[in-house]
């Protein structure tokens, strides 16, 4: 691949820039805090969460199935507030916001997220400061590892696979993107990803 052809960086969000939106650690903490049967909650979550992530049901409908299928001694809004509160910023986010200012690349998110969580995280953590566009599962009705979500992202950006670089913390998604011809890296640490980005930036500057 010619470095001069690089135009777009695709980034996952959860596990790189922010904590996972509603990961198993958060569900375990919710079970303790709200006195829930974690095994039941997790089984129901695994059954329906993918449907939520592609935007086919709302967060309230997800909660109807997973949490409020029994009478509870807490109210829905308190539980939703807890879900939102589990999202925290990771150090990579501020680095990417600063790096983007003169990096020479457009950056697009390719992420799996339910709509209410996605909208909250974009707004709360000012993700527009590091992304030029969002290809989120809840909006495009596809979720990784469906190859179609990367193909759609490339279509939106009007680029070929050879003009893209993709970052994700999950090896399965990195491997799927690579099979499409996209140069992909697994995010394992802030320092490692910073080195890769700085190398891309230097190479790009040399050819422009």
JSON list of C-alpha atoms in Angstrom, two decimals:
[
{"chain": "A", "resi": 1, "resn": "UNK", "atom": "CA", "xyz": [0.00, 0.00, 0.00]},
{"chain": "A", "resi": 2, "resn": "UNK", "atom": "CA", "xyz": [1.27, 3.44, -0.87]},
{"chain": "A", "resi": 3, "resn": "UNK", "atom": "CA", "xyz": [1.20, 5.69, 2.17]},
{"chain": "A", "resi": 4, "resn": "UNK", "atom": "CA", "xyz": [0.26, 8.61, -0.08]},
{"chain": "A", "resi": 5, "resn": "UNK", "atom": "CA", "xyz": [-3.07, 6.88, -0.68]},
{"chain": "A", "resi": 6, "resn": "UNK", "atom": "CA", "xyz": [-4.08, 6.95, 2.98]},
{"chain": "A", "resi": 7, "resn": "UNK", "atom": "CA", "xyz": [-7.14, 9.11, 3.49]},
{"chain": "A", "resi": 8, "resn": "UNK", "atom": "CA", "xyz": [-9.25, 7.76, 6.35]},
{"chain": "A", "resi": 9, "resn": "UNK", "atom": "CA", "xyz": [-8.66, 6.37, 9.82]},
{"chain": "A", "resi": 10, "resn": "UNK", "atom": "CA", "xyz": [-11.46, 4.20, 11.19]},
{"chain": "A", "resi": 11, "resn": "UNK", "atom": "CA", "xyz": [-11.65, 3.87, 14.99]},
{"chain": "A", "resi": 12, "resn": "UNK", "atom": "CA", "xyz": [-13.66, 1.79, 17.39]},
{"chain": "A", "resi": 13, "resn": "UNK", "atom": "CA", "xyz": [-14.81, 3.66, 20.51]},
{"chain": "A", "resi": 14, "resn": "UNK", "atom": "CA", "xyz": [-15.42, 1.27, 23.42]},
{"chain": "A", "resi": 15, "resn": "UNK", "atom": "CA", "xyz": [-12.20, -0.18, 24.81]},
{"chain": "A", "resi": 16, "resn": "UNK", "atom": "CA", "xyz": [-10.04, 2.46, 23.11]},
{"chain": "A", "resi": 17, "resn": "UNK", "atom": "CA", "xyz": [-11.42, 5.94, 23.74]},
{"chain": "A", "resi": 18, "resn": "UNK", "atom": "CA", "xyz": [-14.09, 5.13, 26.31]},
{"chain": "A", "resi": 19, "resn": "UNK", "atom": "CA", "xyz": [-14.93, 2.20, 28.53]},
{"chain": "A", "resi": 20, "resn": "UNK", "atom": "CA", "xyz": [-17.37, -0.26, 27.01]},
{"chain": "A", "resi": 21, "resn": "UNK", "atom": "CA", "xyz": [-20.87, 1.19, 27.04]},
{"chain": "A", "resi": 22, "resn": "UNK", "atom": "CA", "xyz": [-22.55, -1.63, 28.96]},
{"chain": "A", "resi": 23, "resn": "UNK", "atom": "CA", "xyz": [-19.92, -4.29, 29.39]},
{"chain": "A", "resi": 24, "resn": "UNK", "atom": "CA", "xyz": [-19.92, -7.30, 31.68]},
{"chain": "A", "resi": 25, "resn": "UNK", "atom": "CA", "xyz": [-18.08, -5.43, 34.44]},
{"chain": "A", "resi": 26, "resn": "UNK", "atom": "CA", "xyz": [-20.83, -2.82, 34.52]},
{"chain": "A", "resi": 27, "resn": "UNK", "atom": "CA", "xyz": [-23.53, -5.49, 34.53]},
{"chain": "A", "resi": 28, "resn": "UNK", "atom": "CA", "xyz": [-21.81, -7.26, 37.41]},
{"chain": "A", "resi": 29, "resn": "UNK", "atom": "CA", "xyz": [-21.71, -4.00, 39.36]},
{"chain": "A", "resi": 30, "resn": "UNK", "atom": "CA", "xyz": [-25.38, -3.36, 38.55]},
{"chain": "A", "resi": 31, "resn": "UNK", "atom": "CA", "xyz": [-26.30, -6.81, 39.87]},
{"chain": "A", "resi": 32, "resn": "UNK", "atom": "CA", "xyz": [-24.60, -6.03, 43.17]},
{"chain": "A", "resi": 33, "resn": "UNK", "atom": "CA", "xyz": [-25.99, -2.52, 43.49]},
{"chain": "A", "resi": 34, "resn": "UNK", "atom": "CA", "xyz": [-29.57, -3.35, 42.54]},
{"chain": "A", "resi": 35, "resn": "UNK", "atom": "CA", "xyz": [-29.69, -6.84, 44.04]},
{"chain": "A", "resi": 36, "resn": "UNK", "atom": "CA", "xyz": [-30.18, -8.65, 40.72]},
{"chain": "A", "resi": 37, "resn": "UNK", "atom": "CA", "xyz": [-29.58, -12.25, 39.71]},
{"chain": "A", "resi": 38, "resn": "UNK", "atom": "CA", "xyz": [-26.51, -11.69, 37.53]},
{"chain": "A", "resi": 39, "resn": "UNK", "atom": "CA", "xyz": [-26.73, -15.03, 35.74]},
{"chain": "A", "resi": 40, "resn": "UNK", "atom": "CA", "xyz": [-30.32, -14.35, 34.69]},
{"chain": "A", "resi": 41, "resn": "UNK", "atom": "CA", "xyz": [-29.55, -10.77, 33.67]},
{"chain": "A", "resi": 42, "resn": "UNK", "atom": "CA", "xyz": [-26.51, -11.85, 31.66]},
{"chain": "A", "resi": 43, "resn": "UNK", "atom": "CA", "xyz": [-28.39, -14.62, 29.86]},
{"chain": "A", "resi": 44, "resn": "UNK", "atom": "CA", "xyz": [-31.20, -12.28, 28.86]},
{"chain": "A", "resi": 45, "resn": "UNK", "atom": "CA", "xyz": [-28.68, -9.58, 27.92]},
{"chain": "A", "resi": 46, "resn": "UNK", "atom": "CA", "xyz": [-26.84, -11.95, 25.59]},
{"chain": "A", "resi": 47, "resn": "UNK", "atom": "CA", "xyz": [-30.14, -12.97, 24.05]},
{"chain": "A", "resi": 48, "resn": "UNK", "atom": "CA", "xyz": [-31.30, -9.47, 23.10]},
{"chain": "A", "resi": 49, "resn": "UNK", "atom": "CA", "xyz": [-28.45, -6.96, 23.25]},
{"chain": "A", "resi": 50, "resn": "UNK", "atom": "CA", "xyz": [-27.49, -7.44, 19.61]},
{"chain": "A", "resi": 51, "resn": "UNK", "atom": "CA", "xyz": [-31.04, -6.45, 18.68]},
{"chain": "A", "resi": 52, "resn": "UNK", "atom": "CA", "xyz": [-30.63, -3.25, 20.69]},
{"chain": "A", "resi": 53, "resn": "UNK", "atom": "CA", "xyz": [-27.25, -2.50, 19.13]},
{"chain": "A", "resi": 54, "resn": "UNK", "atom": "CA", "xyz": [-28.66, -2.53, 15.59]},
{"chain": "A", "resi": 55, "resn": "UNK", "atom": "CA", "xyz": [-31.41, -0.11, 16.57]},
{"chain": "A", "resi": 56, "resn": "UNK", "atom": "CA", "xyz": [-34.32, -2.52, 16.31]},
{"chain": "A", "resi": 57, "resn": "UNK", "atom": "CA", "xyz": [-35.45, -1.86, 19.90]},
{"chain": "A", "resi": 58, "resn": "UNK", "atom": "CA", "xyz": [-35.09, 1.04, 22.30]},
{"chain": "A", "resi": 59, "resn": "UNK", "atom": "CA", "xyz": [-33.19, 1.06, 25.57]},
{"chain": "A", "resi": 60, "resn": "UNK", "atom": "CA", "xyz": [-36.51, 0.90, 27.42]},
{"chain": "A", "resi": 61, "resn": "UNK", "atom": "CA", "xyz": [-37.53, -2.17, 25.43]},
{"chain": "A", "resi": 62, "resn": "UNK", "atom": "CA", "xyz": [-34.18, -3.78, 26.20]},
{"chain": "A", "resi": 63, "resn": "UNK", "atom": "CA", "xyz": [-34.71, -3.05, 29.89]},
{"chain": "A", "resi": 64, "resn": "UNK", "atom": "CA", "xyz": [-38.25, -4.44, 29.77]},
{"chain": "A", "resi": 65, "resn": "UNK", "atom": "CA", "xyz": [-36.77, -7.79, 28.76]},
{"chain": "A", "resi": 66, "resn": "UNK", "atom": "CA", "xyz": [-33.59, -7.87, 30.83]},
{"chain": "A", "resi": 67, "resn": "UNK", "atom": "CA", "xyz": [-34.35, -5.95, 34.04]},
{"chain": "A", "resi": 68, "resn": "UNK", "atom": "CA", "xyz": [-38.01, -5.05, 34.42]},
{"chain": "A", "resi": 69, "resn": "UNK", "atom": "CA", "xyz": [-39.32, -8.52, 33.63]},
{"chain": "A", "resi": 70, "resn": "UNK", "atom": "CA", "xyz": [-39.87, -8.76, 37.42]},
{"chain": "A", "resi": 71, "resn": "UNK", "atom": "CA", "xyz": [-41.19, -6.24, 39.94]},
{"chain": "A", "resi": 72, "resn": "UNK", "atom": "CA", "xyz": [-38.27, -4.19, 41.23]},
{"chain": "A", "resi": 73, "resn": "UNK", "atom": "CA", "xyz": [-37.71, -2.02, 44.27]},
{"chain": "A", "resi": 74, "resn": "UNK", "atom": "CA", "xyz": [-36.01, 0.66, 42.17]},
{"chain": "A", "resi": 75, "resn": "UNK", "atom": "CA", "xyz": [-37.23, 2.87, 39.34]},
{"chain": "A", "resi": 76, "resn": "UNK", "atom": "CA", "xyz": [-36.29, 2.73, 35.69]},
{"chain": "A", "resi": 77, "resn": "UNK", "atom": "CA", "xyz": [-34.65, 6.15, 35.58]},
{"chain": "A", "resi": 78, "resn": "UNK", "atom": "CA", "xyz": [-32.27, 5.28, 38.41]},
{"chain": "A", "resi": 79, "resn": "UNK", "atom": "CA", "xyz": [-31.16, 2.18, 36.54]},
{"chain": "A", "resi": 80, "resn": "UNK", "atom": "CA", "xyz": [-30.71, 4.07, 33.29]},
{"chain": "A", "resi": 81, "resn": "UNK", "atom": "CA", "xyz": [-28.68, 6.72, 35.10]},
{"chain": "A", "resi": 82, "resn": "UNK", "atom": "CA", "xyz": [-26.45, 3.95, 36.40]},
{"chain": "A", "resi": 83, "resn": "UNK", "atom": "CA", "xyz": [-25.96, 2.56, 32.88]},
{"chain": "A", "resi": 84, "resn": "UNK", "atom": "CA", "xyz": [-24.89, 5.98, 31.61]},
{"chain": "A", "resi": 85, "resn": "UNK", "atom": "CA", "xyz": [-22.60, 6.52, 34.60]},
{"chain": "A", "resi": 86, "resn": "UNK", "atom": "CA", "xyz": [-20.53, 3.44, 33.76]},
{"chain": "A", "resi": 87, "resn": "UNK", "atom": "CA", "xyz": [-19.12, 5.15, 30.66]},
{"chain": "A", "resi": 88, "resn": "UNK", "atom": "CA", "xyz": [-15.77, 6.73, 31.48]},
{"chain": "A", "resi": 89, "resn": "UNK", "atom": "CA", "xyz": [-13.10, 8.38, 29.38]},
{"chain": "A", "resi": 90, "resn": "UNK", "atom": "CA", "xyz": [-9.87, 6.53, 28.66]},
{"chain": "A", "resi": 91, "resn": "UNK", "atom": "CA", "xyz": [-6.55, 8.38, 28.18]},
{"chain": "A", "resi": 92, "resn": "UNK", "atom": "CA", "xyz": [-6.54, 7.71, 24.42]},
{"chain": "A", "resi": 93, "resn": "UNK", "atom": "CA", "xyz": [-9.50, 10.04, 23.87]},
{"chain": "A", "resi": 94, "resn": "UNK", "atom": "CA", "xyz": [-7.75, 13.28, 24.77]},
{"chain": "A", "resi": 95, "resn": "UNK", "atom": "CA", "xyz": [-4.66, 12.24, 22.85]},
{"chain": "A", "resi": 96, "resn": "UNK", "atom": "CA", "xyz": [-6.75, 11.62, 19.71]},
{"chain": "A", "resi": 97, "resn": "UNK", "atom": "CA", "xyz": [-8.60, 14.93, 20.08]},
{"chain": "A", "resi": 98, "resn": "UNK", "atom": "CA", "xyz": [-5.27, 16.79, 20.22]},
{"chain": "A", "resi": 99, "resn": "UNK", "atom": "CA", "xyz": [-3.61, 14.66, 17.54]},
{"chain": "A", "resi": 100, "resn": "UNK", "atom": "CA", "xyz": [-6.46, 15.19, 15.10]},
{"chain": "A", "resi": 101, "resn": "UNK", "atom": "CA", "xyz": [-5.93, 18.95, 14.98]},
{"chain": "A", "resi": 102, "resn": "UNK", "atom": "CA", "xyz": [-3.00, 18.62, 12.58]},
{"chain": "A", "resi": 103, "resn": "UNK", "atom": "CA", "xyz": [-2.86, 14.94, 11.67]},
{"chain": "A", "resi": 104, "resn": "UNK", "atom": "CA", "xyz": [-3.92, 15.38, 8.05]},
{"chain": "A", "resi": 105, "resn": "UNK", "atom": "CA", "xyz": [-6.47, 12.55, 8.17]},
{"chain": "A", "resi": 106, "resn": "UNK", "atom": "CA", "xyz": [-10.22, 12.34, 8.43]},
{"chain": "A", "resi": 107, "resn": "UNK", "atom": "CA", "xyz": [-11.28, 10.06, 11.28]},
{"chain": "A", "resi": 108, "resn": "UNK", "atom": "CA", "xyz": [-14.54, 8.08, 11.33]},
{"chain": "A", "resi": 109, "resn": "UNK", "atom": "CA", "xyz": [-15.88, 5.86, 14.09]},
{"chain": "A", "resi": 110, "resn": "UNK", "atom": "CA", "xyz": [-17.02, 2.34, 13.26]},
{"chain": "A", "resi": 111, "resn": "UNK", "atom": "CA", "xyz": [-18.65, 1.13, 16.46]},
{"chain": "A", "resi": 112, "resn": "UNK", "atom": "CA", "xyz": [-21.29, -1.14, 17.93]},
{"chain": "A", "resi": 113, "resn": "UNK", "atom": "CA", "xyz": [-23.59, 0.78, 20.25]},
{"chain": "A", "resi": 114, "resn": "UNK", "atom": "CA", "xyz": [-27.26, 1.12, 21.08]},
{"chain": "A", "resi": 115, "resn": "UNK", "atom": "CA", "xyz": [-28.76, 4.47, 20.15]},
{"chain": "A", "resi": 116, "resn": "UNK", "atom": "CA", "xyz": [-29.38, 5.99, 23.57]},
{"chain": "A", "resi": 117, "resn": "UNK", "atom": "CA", "xyz": [-25.94, 4.99, 24.79]},
{"chain": "A", "resi": 118, "resn": "UNK", "atom": "CA", "xyz": [-24.31, 6.13, 21.57]},
{"chain": "A", "resi": 119, "resn": "UNK", "atom": "CA", "xyz": [-26.02, 9.53, 21.63]},
{"chain": "A", "resi": 120, "resn": "UNK", "atom": "CA", "xyz": [-25.14, 10.02, 25.30]},
{"chain": "A", "resi": 121, "resn": "UNK", "atom": "CA", "xyz": [-21.48, 9.11, 24.80]},
{"chain": "A", "resi": 122, "resn": "UNK", "atom": "CA", "xyz": [-21.07, 11.34, 21.73]},
{"chain": "A", "resi": 123, "resn": "UNK", "atom": "CA", "xyz": [-22.55, 14.28, 23.62]},
{"chain": "A", "resi": 124, "resn": "UNK", "atom": "CA", "xyz": [-21.02, 13.66, 27.06]},
{"chain": "A", "resi": 125, "resn": "UNK", "atom": "CA", "xyz": [-17.48, 13.07, 25.86]},
{"chain": "A", "resi": 126, "resn": "UNK", "atom": "CA", "xyz": [-17.57, 15.50, 22.91]},
{"chain": "A", "resi": 127, "resn": "UNK", "atom": "CA", "xyz": [-16.65, 12.85, 20.39]},
{"chain": "A", "resi": 128, "resn": "UNK", "atom": "CA", "xyz": [-17.21, 15.29, 17.52]},
{"chain": "A", "resi": 129, "resn": "UNK", "atom": "CA", "xyz": [-13.82, 16.70, 18.50]},
{"chain": "A", "resi": 130, "resn": "UNK", "atom": "CA", "xyz": [-12.10, 13.56, 17.22]},
{"chain": "A", "resi": 131, "resn": "UNK", "atom": "CA", "xyz": [-14.54, 12.17, 14.63]},
{"chain": "A", "resi": 132, "resn": "UNK", "atom": "CA", "xyz": [-15.68, 13.60, 11.32]},
{"chain": "A", "resi": 133, "resn": "UNK", "atom": "CA", "xyz": [-18.51, 11.05, 11.05]},
{"chain": "A", "resi": 134, "resn": "UNK", "atom": "CA", "xyz": [-20.05, 8.17, 12.96]},
{"chain": "A", "resi": 135, "resn": "UNK", "atom": "CA", "xyz": [-20.87, 4.78, 11.48]},
{"chain": "A", "resi": 136, "resn": "UNK", "atom": "CA", "xyz": [-22.65, 3.33, 14.50]},
{"chain": "A", "resi": 137, "resn": "UNK", "atom": "CA", "xyz": [-24.47, 0.01, 14.49]},
{"chain": "A", "resi": 138, "resn": "UNK", "atom": "CA", "xyz": [-27.67, 1.55, 15.85]},
{"chain": "A", "resi": 139, "resn": "UNK", "atom": "CA", "xyz": [-27.90, 3.92, 12.89]},
{"chain": "A", "resi": 140, "resn": "UNK", "atom": "CA", "xyz": [-26.82, 1.64, 10.05]},
{"chain": "A", "resi": 141, "resn": "UNK", "atom": "CA", "xyz": [-28.65, -1.53, 11.23]},
{"chain": "A", "resi": 142, "resn": "UNK", "atom": "CA", "xyz": [-25.48, -3.63, 11.06]},
{"chain": "A", "resi": 143, "resn": "UNK", "atom": "CA", "xyz": [-22.94, -4.49, 13.71]},
{"chain": "A", "resi": 144, "resn": "UNK", "atom": "CA", "xyz": [-19.40, -5.75, 13.71]},
{"chain": "A", "resi": 145, "resn": "UNK", "atom": "CA", "xyz": [-18.23, -8.33, 12.73]},
{"chain": "A", "resi": 146, "resn": "UNK", "atom": "CA", "xyz": [-20.65, -7.99, 9.76]},
{"chain": "A", "resi": 147, "resn": "UNK", "atom": "CA", "xyz": [-18.30, -6.99, 6.90]},
{"chain": "A", "resi": 148, "resn": "UNK", "atom": "CA", "xyz": [-21.06, -4.76, 5.60]},
{"chain": "A", "resi": 149, "resn": "UNK", "atom": "CA", "xyz": [-20.48, -2.12, 8.26]},
{"chain": "A", "resi": 150, "resn": "UNK", "atom": "CA", "xyz": [-16.90, -1.48, 7.07]},
{"chain": "A", "resi": 151, "resn": "UNK", "atom": "CA", "xyz": [-18.04, -1.60, 3.45]},
{"chain": "A", "resi": 152, "resn": "UNK", "atom": "CA", "xyz": [-20.69, 1.00, 4.23]},
{"chain": "A", "resi": 153, "resn": "UNK", "atom": "CA", "xyz": [-18.12, 3.18, 6.02]},
{"chain": "A", "resi": 154, "resn": "UNK", "atom": "CA", "xyz": [-15.85, 3.04, 2.98]},
{"chain": "A", "resi": 155, "resn": "UNK", "atom": "CA", "xyz": [-18.77, 3.90, 0.74]},
{"chain": "A", "resi": 156, "resn": "UNK", "atom": "CA", "xyz": [-19.68, 6.90, 2.86]},
{"chain": "A", "resi": 157, "resn": "UNK", "atom": "CA", "xyz": [-16.06, 8.08, 2.83]},
{"chain": "A", "resi": 158, "resn": "UNK", "atom": "CA", "xyz": [-15.64, 7.18, -0.87]},
{"chain": "A", "resi": 159, "resn": "UNK", "atom": "CA", "xyz": [-12.38, 5.34, -0.30]},
{"chain": "A", "resi": 160, "resn": "UNK", "atom": "CA", "xyz": [-10.96, 1.94, -1.16]},
{"chain": "A", "resi": 161, "resn": "UNK", "atom": "CA", "xyz": [-9.73, -0.52, 1.49]},
{"chain": "A", "resi": 162, "resn": "UNK", "atom": "CA", "xyz": [-6.15, 0.43, 0.67]},
{"chain": "A", "resi": 163, "resn": "UNK", "atom": "CA", "xyz": [-6.90, 4.05, 1.62]},
{"chain": "A", "resi": 164, "resn": "UNK", "atom": "CA", "xyz": [-7.97, 3.18, 5.16]},
{"chain": "A", "resi": 165, "resn": "UNK", "atom": "CA", "xyz": [-6.45, 2.18, 8.48]},
{"chain": "A", "resi": 166, "resn": "UNK", "atom": "CA", "xyz": [-8.59, 0.66, 11.22]},
{"chain": "A", "resi": 167, "resn": "UNK", "atom": "CA", "xyz": [-8.07, 0.44, 15.00]},
{"chain": "A", "resi": 168, "resn": "UNK", "atom": "CA", "xyz": [-9.99, -1.84, 17.36]},
{"chain": "A", "resi": 169, "resn": "UNK", "atom": "CA", "xyz": [-9.29, -3.45, 20.71]},
{"chain": "A", "resi": 170, "resn": "UNK", "atom": "CA", "xyz": [-10.91, -6.74, 19.67]},
{"chain": "A", "resi": 171, "resn": "UNK", "atom": "CA", "xyz": [-8.82, -9.07, 17.53]},
{"chain": "A", "resi": 172, "resn": "UNK", "atom": "CA", "xyz": [-11.87, -10.60, 15.86]},
{"chain": "A", "resi": 173, "resn": "UNK", "atom": "CA", "xyz": [-12.87, -7.22, 14.44]},
{"chain": "A", "resi": 174, "resn": "UNK", "atom": "CA", "xyz": [-9.30, -6.42, 13.42]},
{"chain": "A", "resi": 175, "resn": "UNK", "atom": "CA", "xyz": [-9.14, -9.73, 11.56]},
{"chain": "A", "resi": 176, "resn": "UNK", "atom": "CA", "xyz": [-12.47, -9.09, 9.81]},
{"chain": "A", "resi": 177, "resn": "UNK", "atom": "CA", "xyz": [-11.35, -5.67, 8.60]},
{"chain": "A", "resi": 178, "resn": "UNK", "atom": "CA", "xyz": [-8.06, -7.10, 7.39]},
{"chain": "A", "resi": 179, "resn": "UNK", "atom": "CA", "xyz": [-9.92, -9.69, 5.32]},
{"chain": "A", "resi": 180, "resn": "UNK", "atom": "CA", "xyz": [-11.56, -6.77, 3.52]},
{"chain": "A", "resi": 181, "resn": "UNK", "atom": "CA", "xyz": [-8.13, -5.39, 2.62]},
{"chain": "A", "resi": 182, "resn": "UNK", "atom": "CA", "xyz": [-8.08, -2.70, 5.32]},
{"chain": "A", "resi": 183, "resn": "UNK", "atom": "CA", "xyz": [-4.78, -2.27, 7.12]},
{"chain": "A", "resi": 184, "resn": "UNK", "atom": "CA", "xyz": [-5.79, -2.88, 10.74]},
{"chain": "A", "resi": 185, "resn": "UNK", "atom": "CA", "xyz": [-4.22, -2.70, 14.18]},
{"chain": "A", "resi": 186, "resn": "UNK", "atom": "CA", "xyz": [-5.29, -4.08, 17.52]},
{"chain": "A", "resi": 187, "resn": "UNK", "atom": "CA", "xyz": [-5.22, -1.42, 20.22]},
{"chain": "A", "resi": 188, "resn": "UNK", "atom": "CA", "xyz": [-3.37, -2.90, 23.20]},
{"chain": "A", "resi": 189, "resn": "UNK", "atom": "CA", "xyz": [-2.11, 0.24, 24.93]},
{"chain": "A", "resi": 190, "resn": "UNK", "atom": "CA", "xyz": [-2.07, 4.00, 24.66]},
{"chain": "A", "resi": 191, "resn": "UNK", "atom": "CA", "xyz": [1.66, 4.07, 23.95]},
{"chain": "A", "resi": 192, "resn": "UNK", "atom": "CA", "xyz": [1.52, 1.45, 21.22]},
{"chain": "A", "resi": 193, "resn": "UNK", "atom": "CA", "xyz": [-1.33, 3.12, 19.34]},
{"chain": "A", "resi": 194, "resn": "UNK", "atom": "CA", "xyz": [0.30, 6.54, 19.74]},
{"chain": "A", "resi": 195, "resn": "UNK", "atom": "CA", "xyz": [3.45, 5.21, 18.08]},
{"chain": "A", "resi": 196, "resn": "UNK", "atom": "CA", "xyz": [1.46, 3.81, 15.16]},
{"chain": "A", "resi": 197, "resn": "UNK", "atom": "CA", "xyz": [-0.44, 7.07, 14.68]},
{"chain": "A", "resi": 198, "resn": "UNK", "atom": "CA", "xyz": [2.69, 9.19, 14.83]},
{"chain": "A", "resi": 199, "resn": "UNK", "atom": "CA", "xyz": [4.34, 6.95, 12.25]},
{"chain": "A", "resi": 200, "resn": "UNK", "atom": "CA", "xyz": [1.34, 7.31, 9.94]},
{"chain": "A", "resi": 201, "resn": "UNK", "atom": "CA", "xyz": [1.38, 11.07, 10.39]},
{"chain": "A", "resi": 202, "resn": "UNK", "atom": "CA", "xyz": [5.10, 11.39, 9.61]},
{"chain": "A", "resi": 203, "resn": "UNK", "atom": "CA", "xyz": [4.80, 9.19, 6.54]},
{"chain": "A", "resi": 204, "resn": "UNK", "atom": "CA", "xyz": [1.83, 11.19, 5.32]},
{"chain": "A", "resi": 205, "resn": "UNK", "atom": "CA", "xyz": [3.64, 14.50, 5.76]},
{"chain": "A", "resi": 206, "resn": "UNK", "atom": "CA", "xyz": [6.58, 13.21, 3.72]},
{"chain": "A", "resi": 207, "resn": "UNK", "atom": "CA", "xyz": [4.34, 12.49, 0.76]},
{"chain": "A", "resi": 208, "resn": "UNK", "atom": "CA", "xyz": [2.27, 15.69, 0.80]}
]
